Coordinates of C-alpha atoms in Angstrom, one line a residue:
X19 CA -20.8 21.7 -7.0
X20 CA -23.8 19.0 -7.4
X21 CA -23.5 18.4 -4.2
X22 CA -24.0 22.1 -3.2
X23 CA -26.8 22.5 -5.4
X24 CA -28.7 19.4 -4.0
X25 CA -28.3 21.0 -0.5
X26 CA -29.4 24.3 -1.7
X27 CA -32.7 22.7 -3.4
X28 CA -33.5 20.7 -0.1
X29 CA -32.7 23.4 1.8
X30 CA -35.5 25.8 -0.3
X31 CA -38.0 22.9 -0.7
X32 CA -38.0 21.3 2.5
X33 CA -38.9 24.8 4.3
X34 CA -43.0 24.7 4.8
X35 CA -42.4 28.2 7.3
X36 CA -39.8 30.8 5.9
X37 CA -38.7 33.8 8.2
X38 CA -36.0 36.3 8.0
X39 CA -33.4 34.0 9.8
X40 CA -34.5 30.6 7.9
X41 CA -32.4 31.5 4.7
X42 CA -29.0 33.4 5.3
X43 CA -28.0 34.8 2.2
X44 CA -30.0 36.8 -0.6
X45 CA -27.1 35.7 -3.1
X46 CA -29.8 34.5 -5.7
X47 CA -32.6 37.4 -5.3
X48 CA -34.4 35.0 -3.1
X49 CA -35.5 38.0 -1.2
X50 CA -39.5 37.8 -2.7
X51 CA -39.2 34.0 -1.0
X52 CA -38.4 35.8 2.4
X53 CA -41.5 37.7 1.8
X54 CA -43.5 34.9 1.3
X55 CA -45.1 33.0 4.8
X56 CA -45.0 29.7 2.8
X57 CA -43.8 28.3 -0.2
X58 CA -46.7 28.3 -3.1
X59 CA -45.7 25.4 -5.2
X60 CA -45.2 21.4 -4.5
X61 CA -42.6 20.1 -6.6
X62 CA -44.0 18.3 -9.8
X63 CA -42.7 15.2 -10.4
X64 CA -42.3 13.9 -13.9
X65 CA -44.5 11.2 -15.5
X66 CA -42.5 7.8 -15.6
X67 CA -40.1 7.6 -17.9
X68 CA -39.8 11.2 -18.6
X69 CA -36.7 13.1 -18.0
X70 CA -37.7 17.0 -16.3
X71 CA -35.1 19.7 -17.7
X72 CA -34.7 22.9 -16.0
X73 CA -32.7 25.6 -17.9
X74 CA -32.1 29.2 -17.1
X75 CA -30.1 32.2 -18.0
X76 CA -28.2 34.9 -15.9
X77 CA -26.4 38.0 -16.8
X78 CA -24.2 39.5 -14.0
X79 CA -25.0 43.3 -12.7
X80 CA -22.2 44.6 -14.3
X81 CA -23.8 42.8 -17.8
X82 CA -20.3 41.5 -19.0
X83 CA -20.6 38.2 -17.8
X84 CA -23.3 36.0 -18.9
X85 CA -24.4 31.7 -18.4
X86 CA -26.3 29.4 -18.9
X87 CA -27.4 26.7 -16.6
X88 CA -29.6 23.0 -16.6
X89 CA -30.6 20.7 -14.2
X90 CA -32.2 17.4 -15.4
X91 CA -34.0 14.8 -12.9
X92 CA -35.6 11.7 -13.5
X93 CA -39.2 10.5 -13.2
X94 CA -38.7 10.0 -9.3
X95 CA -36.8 13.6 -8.5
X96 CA -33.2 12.2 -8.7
X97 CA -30.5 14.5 -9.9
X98 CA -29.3 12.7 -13.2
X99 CA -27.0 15.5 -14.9
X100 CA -26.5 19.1 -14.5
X101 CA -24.3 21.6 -16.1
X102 CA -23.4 25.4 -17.1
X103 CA -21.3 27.2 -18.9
X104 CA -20.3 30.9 -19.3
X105 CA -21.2 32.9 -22.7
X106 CA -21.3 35.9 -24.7
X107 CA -24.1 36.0 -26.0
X108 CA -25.7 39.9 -26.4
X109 CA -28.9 40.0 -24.9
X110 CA -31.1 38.0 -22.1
X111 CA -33.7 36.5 -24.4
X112 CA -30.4 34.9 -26.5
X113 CA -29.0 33.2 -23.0
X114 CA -32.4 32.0 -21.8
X115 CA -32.6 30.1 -25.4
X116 CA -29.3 28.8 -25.4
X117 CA -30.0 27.4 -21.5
X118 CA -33.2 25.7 -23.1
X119 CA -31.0 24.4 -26.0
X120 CA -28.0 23.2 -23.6
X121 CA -30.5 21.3 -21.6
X122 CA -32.6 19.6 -24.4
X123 CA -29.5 19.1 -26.4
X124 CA -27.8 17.3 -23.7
X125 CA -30.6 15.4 -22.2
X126 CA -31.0 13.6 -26.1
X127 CA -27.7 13.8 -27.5
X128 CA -25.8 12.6 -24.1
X129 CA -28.7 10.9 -22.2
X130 CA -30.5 9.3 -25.1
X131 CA -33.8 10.5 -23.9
X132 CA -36.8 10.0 -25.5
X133 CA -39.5 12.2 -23.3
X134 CA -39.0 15.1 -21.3
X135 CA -41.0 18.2 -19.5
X136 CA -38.6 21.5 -20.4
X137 CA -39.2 23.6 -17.5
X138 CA -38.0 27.4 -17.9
X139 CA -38.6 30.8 -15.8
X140 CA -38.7 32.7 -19.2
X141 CA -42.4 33.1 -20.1
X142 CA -41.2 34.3 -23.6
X143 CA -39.0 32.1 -24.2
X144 CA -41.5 29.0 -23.2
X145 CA -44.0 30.5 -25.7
X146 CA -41.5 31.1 -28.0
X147 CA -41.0 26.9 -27.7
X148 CA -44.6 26.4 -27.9
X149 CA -44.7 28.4 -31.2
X150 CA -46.8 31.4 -29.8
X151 CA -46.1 34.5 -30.5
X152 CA -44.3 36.1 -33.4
X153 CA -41.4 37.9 -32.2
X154 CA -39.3 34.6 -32.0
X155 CA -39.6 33.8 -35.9
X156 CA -36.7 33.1 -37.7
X157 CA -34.3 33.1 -34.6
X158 CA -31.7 30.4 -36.1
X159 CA -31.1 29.1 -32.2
X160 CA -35.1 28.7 -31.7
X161 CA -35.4 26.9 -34.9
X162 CA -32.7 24.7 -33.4
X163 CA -34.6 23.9 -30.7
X164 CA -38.3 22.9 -32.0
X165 CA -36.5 20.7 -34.4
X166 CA -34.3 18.6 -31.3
X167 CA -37.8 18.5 -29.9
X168 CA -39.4 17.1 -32.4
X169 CA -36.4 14.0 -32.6
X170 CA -38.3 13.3 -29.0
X171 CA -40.7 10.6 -28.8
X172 CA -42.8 13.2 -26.4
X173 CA -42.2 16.4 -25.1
X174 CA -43.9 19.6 -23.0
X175 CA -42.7 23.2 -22.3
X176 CA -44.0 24.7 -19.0
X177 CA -43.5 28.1 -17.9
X178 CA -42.0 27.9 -14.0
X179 CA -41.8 31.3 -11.5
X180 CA -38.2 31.9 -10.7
X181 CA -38.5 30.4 -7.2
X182 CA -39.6 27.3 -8.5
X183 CA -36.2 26.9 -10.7
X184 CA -33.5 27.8 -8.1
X185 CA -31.4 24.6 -8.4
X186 CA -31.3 25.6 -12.3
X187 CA -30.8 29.1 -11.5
X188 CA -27.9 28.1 -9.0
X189 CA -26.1 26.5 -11.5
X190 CA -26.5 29.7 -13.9
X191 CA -25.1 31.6 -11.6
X192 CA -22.5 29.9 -10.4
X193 CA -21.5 29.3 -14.4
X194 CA -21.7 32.9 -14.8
X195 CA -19.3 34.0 -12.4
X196 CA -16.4 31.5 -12.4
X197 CA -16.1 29.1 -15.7
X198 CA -15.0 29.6 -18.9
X199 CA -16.0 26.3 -19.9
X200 CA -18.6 23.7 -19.7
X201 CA -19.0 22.3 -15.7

């Protein structure tokens, strides 16, 4: 699966000139990508000594089946861990935070990291992280989150556009549709 998903992101990143023909499949909504004549964004590479996280959250069309995905890379783009997991959680806002929490969980409990850049598609949810907004008080799995944050040493939240987190959102959807349990 790792393997896949590193082709996949090479695949998307290493394209300068995108046409019709130049990705097969829509599988992922990449259609807006075909629409583009280039790709917008240069990869941002994390400060030394930082760990990047990617999370996302999917929910199948029929709505039934739901995941949660991360992809975590290292201060000079390697592929240190990934994983995903398929839940049952009720709405999109609840998956999106449990992605973030998977990813920041792992990366300190597992990885004993002590700075990372939390990268997330969900402009809500990112602002929700940053402690903007009000609509996110008192969420018990948001609380979670600022306080495994603030056991890191050092730590951003950046809002990414969906193409920008397709390796994450490969993973999500890949979770979503074939595991019960943690990949």
């Amino acid at each position: 699966m790792v393997a896949r998903a590193l082709l996949y992101v090479e695949e998307f990143f290493g394209t300068a000139e995108i046409s019709p023909i130049g990705l097969a499949r829509d599988i992922w909504a990449l259609l807006l990508l075909l629409q583009r004549p280039y790709i917008f964004r240069i990869l941002d590479v994390p400060t030394f000594g930082f760990l990047k996280v990617d999370f996302n959250g999917s929910m199948a069309d029929d709505g039934r089946g739901k995941g949660v995905g991360f992809v975590i890379r290292d201060h000079e783009f390697k592929l240190v861990a990934t994983g995903g997991q398929r839940i049952f959680d009720s709405s999109v806002v609840c998956v999106e935070l449990k992605a973030a929490w998977e990813g920041i969980s792992y990366a300190k409990r597992t990885l004993g990291a002590d700075r990372i850049i939390l990268e997330g598609d969900s402009a809500t949810v990112i602002d929700w992280i940053r402690g903007r907004g009000r609509a996110g008080k008192g969420r018990p799995l948001l609380l979670d989150i600022r306080g495994l944050l603030q056991e890191y040493g050092a730590h951003q939240a950046t809002h990414v556009y969906r193409e920008v987190n397709c390796a994450a959102d490969w993973v999500t959807s890949y979770a979503t549709h074939h595991s019960g349990s943690f990949i």
